[in-house]
């Protein structure tokens, strides 16, 4: 038995020299290491070996087994390396894999641009919380109890049991006006960007959350003319060309007088088309002179100070700028959409 082990070992050793490829490697495995191979048949024979010899023969047999597996593993490795499966021999002259690089979301890059537009004329960024109390979202903005926007149907209230105040998710960034005035003295020139929440039915035109930016300027002798000038400046910078603008009389509890701000339809240049519903104009936000009541609530003297404020929906403004037909596209994370910006 020991002779057989020895001769198998030298046979395998000389045959290992001809293993050059997958085929010869497989032949080697079948001959020596497979279930019906020569190694296993020796193990079969081992069962018949006398008890006294089992120790020596067993040891040699196990050594043979290790030896054969070693040949197999080493040859396998060499063949794989030569055939390029092993990373060390990759062809470094091959073109690399293209990785998709992440980019800023359209909402964020537009916000950056808008903050920059206002930053250039001296407006600082002011961030205000998304969770607010009723006072800052409504009362201090001169919006009384019976105002429809306070309705449960429009505003997301937060369970405030056991709390000192009624909390909610802010329904507009106008809350930032109050926060900034409470904590500063005029002159104030800020832009407040951020998310707002409203309990809206989801459709192509509305979601339960969206972004706004609020602009507030308070100082002595601020006039409506300055408000108009700032809005025109924004329209020119953001839409990239001199679109006509107009202010339409409107009502907001926290501004007096109040207006809605329209820009000329960028598509038809005022001629009337499907996008502007044949009016030639697109509404982009609300504006007005800060209501003296708001100043009184804050503790500013309305005889001394005046100011203007306006707020715009970011998604809406972008839908107009790029002709985006459905607000849901912003948040579905479809790269085919996002990659276009
Ligand atoms: N907060 C108003 C809204 O969400 C928008 C608005 C209107 C903001 C008039 C203003 C303003 O600052 O003066 O509909």
Short mmCIF file of C-alpha atoms and ligand atoms in Angstrom, two decimals:
data_model
loop_
_atom_site.label_atom_id
_atom_site.label_comp_id
_atom_site.label_asym_id
_atom_site.label_seq_id
_atom_site.Cartn_x
_atom_site.Cartn_y
_atom_site.Cartn_z
CA UNK A 1 0.00 0.00 0.00
CA UNK A 2 2.82 2.39 0.87
CA UNK A 3 4.38 1.72 -2.55
CA UNK A 4 1.15 2.52 -4.28
CA UNK A 5 0.92 5.80 -2.41
CA UNK A 6 4.45 6.69 -3.35
CA UNK A 7 4.02 5.87 -7.04
CA UNK A 8 0.75 7.83 -7.23
CA UNK A 9 2.54 10.76 -5.75
CA UNK A 10 5.35 10.73 -8.29
CA UNK A 11 2.91 10.13 -11.14
CA UNK A 12 0.85 13.14 -10.10
CA UNK A 13 3.98 15.17 -9.64
CA UNK A 14 5.18 14.56 -13.18
CA UNK A 15 1.69 15.05 -14.64
CA UNK A 16 1.29 18.34 -12.91
CA UNK A 17 3.90 19.67 -15.33
CA UNK A 18 1.49 19.37 -18.24
CA UNK A 19 -1.36 21.28 -16.61
CA UNK A 20 -1.54 24.39 -18.75
CA UNK A 21 -5.18 25.25 -19.09
CA UNK A 22 -8.65 24.63 -17.73
CA UNK A 23 -9.05 21.44 -19.68
CA UNK A 24 -5.86 19.74 -18.44
CA UNK A 25 -6.63 20.97 -14.92
CA UNK A 26 -10.02 19.33 -15.08
CA UNK A 27 -8.47 16.10 -16.41
CA UNK A 28 -6.13 16.10 -13.44
CA UNK A 29 -9.01 16.63 -11.02
CA UNK A 30 -11.05 13.81 -12.59
CA UNK A 31 -8.15 11.40 -12.54
CA UNK A 32 -6.97 12.00 -8.98
CA UNK A 33 -9.48 13.95 -6.93
CA UNK A 34 -12.98 13.13 -8.14
CA UNK A 35 -15.26 10.68 -6.39
CA UNK A 36 -14.13 7.85 -8.69
CA UNK A 37 -10.57 9.07 -8.85
CA UNK A 38 -7.38 7.35 -7.79
CA UNK A 39 -7.15 9.01 -4.37
CA UNK A 40 -10.55 7.78 -3.34
CA UNK A 41 -9.82 4.25 -4.55
CA UNK A 42 -6.75 4.22 -2.27
CA UNK A 43 -9.00 5.29 0.62
CA UNK A 44 -11.26 2.36 -0.26
CA UNK A 45 -8.29 0.00 -0.13
CA UNK A 46 -7.23 1.55 3.17
CA UNK A 47 -10.30 -0.04 4.78
CA UNK A 48 -8.69 -3.47 4.22
CA UNK A 49 -5.32 -2.55 5.72
CA UNK A 50 -4.44 -4.49 8.84
CA UNK A 51 -4.94 -2.77 12.13
CA UNK A 52 -1.19 -2.59 12.93
CA UNK A 53 -0.33 -0.86 9.64
CA UNK A 54 -3.27 1.58 9.69
CA UNK A 55 -1.31 4.24 11.54
CA UNK A 56 1.60 4.52 9.09
CA UNK A 57 -0.45 3.97 5.95
CA UNK A 58 -3.13 6.46 7.09
CA UNK A 59 -0.55 9.13 7.69
CA UNK A 60 1.00 8.69 4.25
CA UNK A 61 -2.40 8.62 2.61
CA UNK A 62 -3.41 11.90 4.22
CA UNK A 63 -0.15 13.47 3.13
CA UNK A 64 -0.87 12.39 -0.42
CA UNK A 65 -4.30 13.92 -0.22
CA UNK A 66 -2.89 17.25 0.91
CA UNK A 67 -0.23 17.09 -1.79
CA UNK A 68 -2.71 16.46 -4.60
CA UNK A 69 -5.02 19.27 -3.47
CA UNK A 70 -2.09 21.62 -3.27
CA UNK A 71 -1.09 20.88 -6.86
CA UNK A 72 -4.66 21.43 -7.97
CA UNK A 73 -5.13 24.73 -6.11
CA UNK A 74 -1.82 26.19 -7.23
CA UNK A 75 -2.39 25.30 -10.85
CA UNK A 76 -5.89 26.70 -10.74
CA UNK A 77 -4.61 30.00 -9.41
CA UNK A 78 -1.93 30.23 -12.08
CA UNK A 79 -4.36 29.52 -14.89
CA UNK A 80 -6.83 32.12 -13.61
CA UNK A 81 -4.14 34.71 -13.30
CA UNK A 82 -2.93 34.09 -16.84
CA UNK A 83 -6.44 34.23 -18.27
CA UNK A 84 -7.02 37.61 -16.63
CA UNK A 85 -9.54 36.58 -14.03
CA UNK A 86 -7.27 37.81 -11.35
CA UNK A 87 -7.37 41.57 -10.77
CA UNK A 88 -3.60 41.96 -10.71
CA UNK A 89 -3.38 41.25 -14.37
CA UNK A 90 -6.22 43.46 -15.52
CA UNK A 91 -5.52 45.34 -18.69
CA UNK A 92 -4.93 48.83 -17.37
CA UNK A 93 -5.18 50.32 -20.83
CA UNK A 94 -8.87 49.37 -21.07
CA UNK A 95 -11.35 52.28 -20.79
CA UNK A 96 -12.66 52.61 -17.21
CA UNK A 97 -16.21 51.94 -16.06
CA UNK A 98 -18.37 55.02 -16.10
CA UNK A 99 -19.74 55.89 -12.70
CA UNK A 100 -22.86 57.99 -12.43
CA UNK A 101 -21.95 60.98 -10.38
CA UNK A 102 -24.62 62.41 -8.10
CA UNK A 103 -25.58 66.01 -8.71
CA UNK A 104 -27.60 68.59 -6.86
CA UNK A 105 -31.34 68.22 -7.04
CA UNK A 106 -33.08 70.83 -9.15
CA UNK A 107 -34.79 72.26 -6.05
CA UNK A 108 -31.46 72.78 -4.29
CA UNK A 109 -29.64 74.25 -7.25
CA UNK A 110 -32.54 76.63 -7.92
CA UNK A 111 -32.57 77.66 -4.25
CA UNK A 112 -28.84 78.34 -4.41
CA UNK A 113 -29.38 80.49 -7.45
CA UNK A 114 -32.24 82.43 -5.86
CA UNK A 115 -30.33 83.00 -2.62
CA UNK A 116 -27.47 84.29 -4.70
CA UNK A 117 -29.71 86.65 -6.69
CA UNK A 118 -30.98 88.21 -3.47
CA UNK A 119 -27.60 88.00 -1.77
CA UNK A 120 -26.20 90.29 -4.47
CA UNK A 121 -28.55 93.08 -3.39
CA UNK A 122 -27.92 92.66 0.31
CA UNK A 123 -30.47 90.10 1.52
CA UNK A 124 -29.23 87.71 4.18
CA UNK A 125 -30.49 84.14 4.54
CA UNK A 126 -32.65 83.50 7.57
CA UNK A 127 -33.79 79.97 8.40
CA UNK A 128 -36.92 79.39 10.37
CA UNK A 129 -38.35 76.13 11.79
CA UNK A 130 -40.77 73.89 9.93
CA UNK A 131 -42.63 73.08 13.14
CA UNK A 132 -44.29 76.26 14.30
CA UNK A 133 -46.92 77.38 16.74
CA UNK A 134 -50.24 78.83 15.75
CA UNK A 135 -49.19 82.25 16.96
CA UNK A 136 -46.27 82.61 14.53
CA UNK A 137 -48.01 80.95 11.60
CA UNK A 138 -51.28 82.89 11.95
CA UNK A 139 -51.96 85.33 14.82
CA UNK A 140 -48.83 87.39 14.53
CA UNK A 141 -49.41 87.58 10.78
CA UNK A 142 -52.69 89.30 11.46
CA UNK A 143 -54.62 86.17 10.47
CA UNK A 144 -57.55 85.87 12.84
CA UNK A 145 -59.18 82.78 14.21
CA UNK A 146 -61.95 82.67 11.68
CA UNK A 147 -59.63 82.83 8.66
CA UNK A 148 -60.19 79.81 6.37
CA UNK A 149 -56.48 79.02 6.13
CA UNK A 150 -56.55 78.08 9.81
CA UNK A 151 -58.98 75.33 9.04
CA UNK A 152 -57.98 71.74 9.80
CA UNK A 153 -58.56 71.00 6.13
CA UNK A 154 -55.69 73.23 5.06
CA UNK A 155 -53.19 73.05 7.86
CA UNK A 156 -51.49 70.04 9.44
CA UNK A 157 -51.87 70.43 13.17
CA UNK A 158 -49.63 68.47 15.49
CA UNK A 159 -51.12 66.78 18.52
CA UNK A 160 -50.25 69.35 21.17
CA UNK A 161 -51.99 67.76 24.16
CA UNK A 162 -50.28 68.77 27.36
CA UNK A 163 -48.28 71.46 25.53
CA UNK A 164 -48.50 75.15 26.27
CA UNK A 165 -49.23 76.04 22.63
CA UNK A 166 -50.90 74.61 19.56
CA UNK A 167 -48.25 73.35 17.14
CA UNK A 168 -48.46 72.80 13.41
CA UNK A 169 -46.35 72.32 10.29
CA UNK A 170 -45.86 75.81 8.90
CA UNK A 171 -48.18 76.46 5.98
CA UNK A 172 -45.98 79.23 4.56
CA UNK A 173 -42.54 80.75 5.08
CA UNK A 174 -44.17 84.02 6.16
CA UNK A 175 -43.66 82.70 9.71
CA UNK A 176 -40.00 83.58 9.14
CA UNK A 177 -41.00 87.26 8.88
CA UNK A 178 -42.23 87.20 12.46
CA UNK A 179 -39.27 85.23 13.78
CA UNK A 180 -36.74 87.52 12.20
CA UNK A 181 -38.48 90.70 13.36
CA UNK A 182 -38.79 89.36 16.90
CA UNK A 183 -35.07 88.76 17.05
CA UNK A 184 -33.70 91.81 15.22
CA UNK A 185 -34.14 95.51 14.84
CA UNK A 186 -34.53 97.31 11.49
CA UNK A 187 -33.09 97.66 8.98
CA UNK A 188 -33.96 94.07 8.10
CA UNK A 189 -33.32 92.56 4.72
CA UNK A 190 -33.76 88.79 4.65
CA UNK A 191 -34.75 85.87 2.48
CA UNK A 192 -36.31 82.86 4.23
CA UNK A 193 -36.23 79.67 2.14
CA UNK A 194 -37.78 76.39 3.18
CA UNK A 195 -40.42 73.68 3.14
CA UNK A 196 -44.09 74.33 3.83
CA UNK A 197 -46.94 71.92 4.36
CA UNK A 198 -50.59 71.98 3.40
CA UNK A 199 -53.25 69.37 3.53
CA UNK A 200 -53.89 69.37 -0.21
CA UNK A 201 -55.23 66.64 -2.45
CA UNK A 202 -52.24 65.44 -4.45
CA UNK A 203 -52.41 66.28 -8.13
CA UNK A 204 -50.28 67.56 -11.00
CA UNK A 205 -50.51 71.03 -9.47
CA UNK A 206 -50.28 70.42 -5.74
CA UNK A 207 -48.54 68.26 -3.16
CA UNK A 208 -48.86 68.17 0.62
CA UNK A 209 -45.48 69.83 0.88
CA UNK A 210 -43.58 72.30 -1.28
CA UNK A 211 -40.91 74.98 -1.00
CA UNK A 212 -41.33 78.70 -0.68
CA UNK A 213 -39.02 81.60 -0.24
CA UNK A 214 -40.05 84.68 1.59
CA UNK A 215 -38.43 88.06 1.21
CA UNK A 216 -38.73 90.79 3.82
CA UNK A 217 -37.36 94.30 3.88
CA UNK A 218 -38.09 96.63 6.80
CA UNK A 219 -36.60 100.08 7.27
CA UNK A 220 -37.65 103.70 7.39
CA UNK A 221 -39.38 104.99 4.26
CA UNK A 222 -39.63 101.72 2.34
CA UNK A 223 -41.99 102.20 -0.59
CA UNK A 224 -44.14 100.12 -2.90
CA UNK A 225 -41.94 101.28 -5.72
CA UNK A 226 -38.98 99.48 -4.16
CA UNK A 227 -41.07 96.35 -3.89
CA UNK A 228 -41.82 96.51 -7.57
CA UNK A 229 -38.19 97.20 -8.44
CA UNK A 230 -37.02 94.18 -6.45
CA UNK A 231 -39.58 91.89 -8.06
CA UNK A 232 -38.56 93.06 -11.51
CA UNK A 233 -34.90 92.55 -10.67
CA UNK A 234 -35.67 88.99 -9.54
CA UNK A 235 -37.69 88.21 -12.67
CA UNK A 236 -34.92 89.45 -14.91
CA UNK A 237 -32.15 87.59 -13.10
CA UNK A 238 -34.02 84.34 -12.63
CA UNK A 239 -35.81 84.01 -15.94
CA UNK A 240 -32.78 85.33 -17.74
CA UNK A 241 -34.47 87.94 -19.89
CA UNK A 242 -36.52 91.03 -19.46
CA UNK A 243 -40.00 89.58 -19.11
CA UNK A 244 -42.79 92.03 -18.43
CA UNK A 245 -44.20 91.87 -14.94
CA UNK A 246 -47.38 93.13 -13.33
CA UNK A 247 -48.91 93.44 -9.90
CA UNK A 248 -52.61 92.70 -9.48
CA UNK A 249 -54.50 93.97 -6.43
CA UNK A 250 -55.18 91.14 -4.01
CA UNK A 251 -55.62 90.46 -0.32
CA UNK A 252 -53.35 88.94 2.32
CA UNK A 253 -53.97 89.51 6.02
CA UNK A 254 -50.35 90.48 6.69
CA UNK A 255 -49.85 93.03 3.89
CA UNK A 256 -51.64 96.26 3.02
CA UNK A 257 -51.90 96.95 0.19
CA UNK A 258 -51.45 93.41 -1.19
CA UNK A 259 -50.82 92.21 -4.68
CA UNK A 260 -50.26 89.15 -6.72
CA UNK A 261 -47.19 89.11 -8.89
CA UNK A 262 -47.38 87.92 -12.51
CA UNK A 263 -44.72 87.55 -15.16
CA UNK A 264 -45.33 87.60 -18.85
CA UNK A 265 -45.72 84.07 -20.17
CA UNK A 266 -42.21 83.12 -21.26
CA UNK A 267 -43.56 80.72 -23.88
CA UNK A 268 -45.89 82.92 -25.89
CA UNK A 269 -44.45 86.28 -24.76
CA UNK A 270 -47.85 87.51 -23.75
CA UNK A 271 -49.70 86.35 -26.85
CA UNK A 272 -51.73 83.74 -24.97
CA UNK A 273 -51.16 79.98 -25.03
CA UNK A 274 -52.10 76.74 -23.27
CA UNK A 275 -49.51 77.21 -20.50
CA UNK A 276 -50.83 80.62 -19.44
CA UNK A 277 -54.42 79.63 -20.14
CA UNK A 278 -54.54 82.25 -22.89
CA UNK A 279 -54.07 85.16 -20.49
CA UNK A 280 -50.47 85.93 -21.48
CA UNK A 281 -49.50 86.01 -17.76
CA UNK A 282 -48.30 83.55 -15.13
CA UNK A 283 -48.77 84.14 -11.44
CA UNK A 284 -45.66 83.50 -9.37
CA UNK A 285 -46.33 84.84 -5.90
CA UNK A 286 -47.95 87.16 -3.39
CA UNK A 287 -46.56 90.48 -2.23
CA UNK A 288 -47.37 93.67 -0.41
CA UNK A 289 -46.41 96.30 2.16
CA UNK A 290 -46.15 94.88 5.67
CA UNK A 291 -49.47 95.55 7.41
CA UNK A 292 -49.10 98.10 10.28
CA UNK A 293 -50.97 95.61 12.49
CA UNK A 294 -48.10 93.16 12.09
CA UNK A 295 -45.61 95.83 13.15
CA UNK A 296 -47.73 96.57 16.20
CA UNK A 297 -47.89 92.90 17.17
CA UNK A 298 -44.09 92.70 16.90
CA UNK A 299 -43.58 95.96 18.75
CA UNK A 300 -42.24 98.08 15.88
CA UNK A 301 -43.68 101.58 15.56
CA UNK A 302 -45.65 101.64 12.27
CA UNK A 303 -45.27 105.40 12.18
CA UNK A 304 -41.52 104.99 11.96
CA UNK A 305 -41.03 101.80 10.01
CA UNK A 306 -42.41 100.47 6.79
CA UNK A 307 -41.53 97.41 4.77
CA UNK A 308 -42.40 95.10 1.97
CA UNK A 309 -42.69 91.35 1.85
CA UNK A 310 -43.28 88.76 -0.80
CA UNK A 311 -43.42 85.01 -1.03
CA UNK A 312 -43.13 82.62 -3.93
CA UNK A 313 -43.60 78.91 -4.41
CA UNK A 314 -40.34 77.42 -5.63
CA UNK A 315 -41.78 74.42 -7.48
CA UNK A 316 -44.32 76.62 -9.17
CA UNK A 317 -41.66 79.10 -10.26
CA UNK A 318 -39.56 76.26 -11.68
CA UNK A 319 -42.53 74.72 -13.45
CA UNK A 320 -42.99 78.05 -15.18
CA UNK A 321 -39.33 78.51 -15.97
CA UNK A 322 -38.80 75.05 -17.44
CA UNK A 323 -42.29 74.14 -18.61
CA UNK A 324 -42.53 71.24 -16.14
CA UNK A 325 -46.08 69.91 -16.43
CA UNK A 326 -46.47 68.00 -13.15
CA UNK A 327 -45.24 68.96 -9.67
CA UNK A 328 -44.89 65.30 -8.66
CA UNK A 329 -41.94 64.94 -11.04
CA UNK A 330 -39.77 66.85 -8.56
CA UNK A 331 -40.03 64.10 -5.97
CA UNK A 332 -40.33 60.85 -7.90
CA UNK A 333 -36.55 60.64 -8.23
CA UNK A 334 -36.67 59.53 -11.83
CA UNK A 335 -33.16 60.26 -13.08
CA UNK A 336 -34.43 60.74 -16.62
CA UNK A 337 -36.18 63.84 -15.28
CA UNK A 338 -33.52 64.97 -12.83
CA UNK A 339 -30.65 64.63 -15.30
CA UNK A 340 -32.15 67.33 -17.49
CA UNK A 341 -31.25 70.07 -15.04
N1 LIG B 1 -47.68 83.48 2.53
C1 LIG B 1 -48.45 83.64 1.31
C2 LIG B 1 -48.89 82.24 0.85
O1 LIG B 1 -48.32 81.28 1.25
C3 LIG B 1 -47.61 84.28 0.24
C4 LIG B 1 -47.34 85.71 0.52
C5 LIG B 1 -48.22 86.67 0.12
C6 LIG B 1 -46.19 86.07 1.18
C7 LIG B 1 -47.99 88.00 0.35
C8 LIG B 1 -45.93 87.41 1.41
C9 LIG B 1 -46.84 88.37 0.99
O2 LIG B 1 -44.83 87.83 2.03
O3 LIG B 1 -46.57 89.67 1.20
O4 LIG B 1 -49.79 82.16 0.07
#
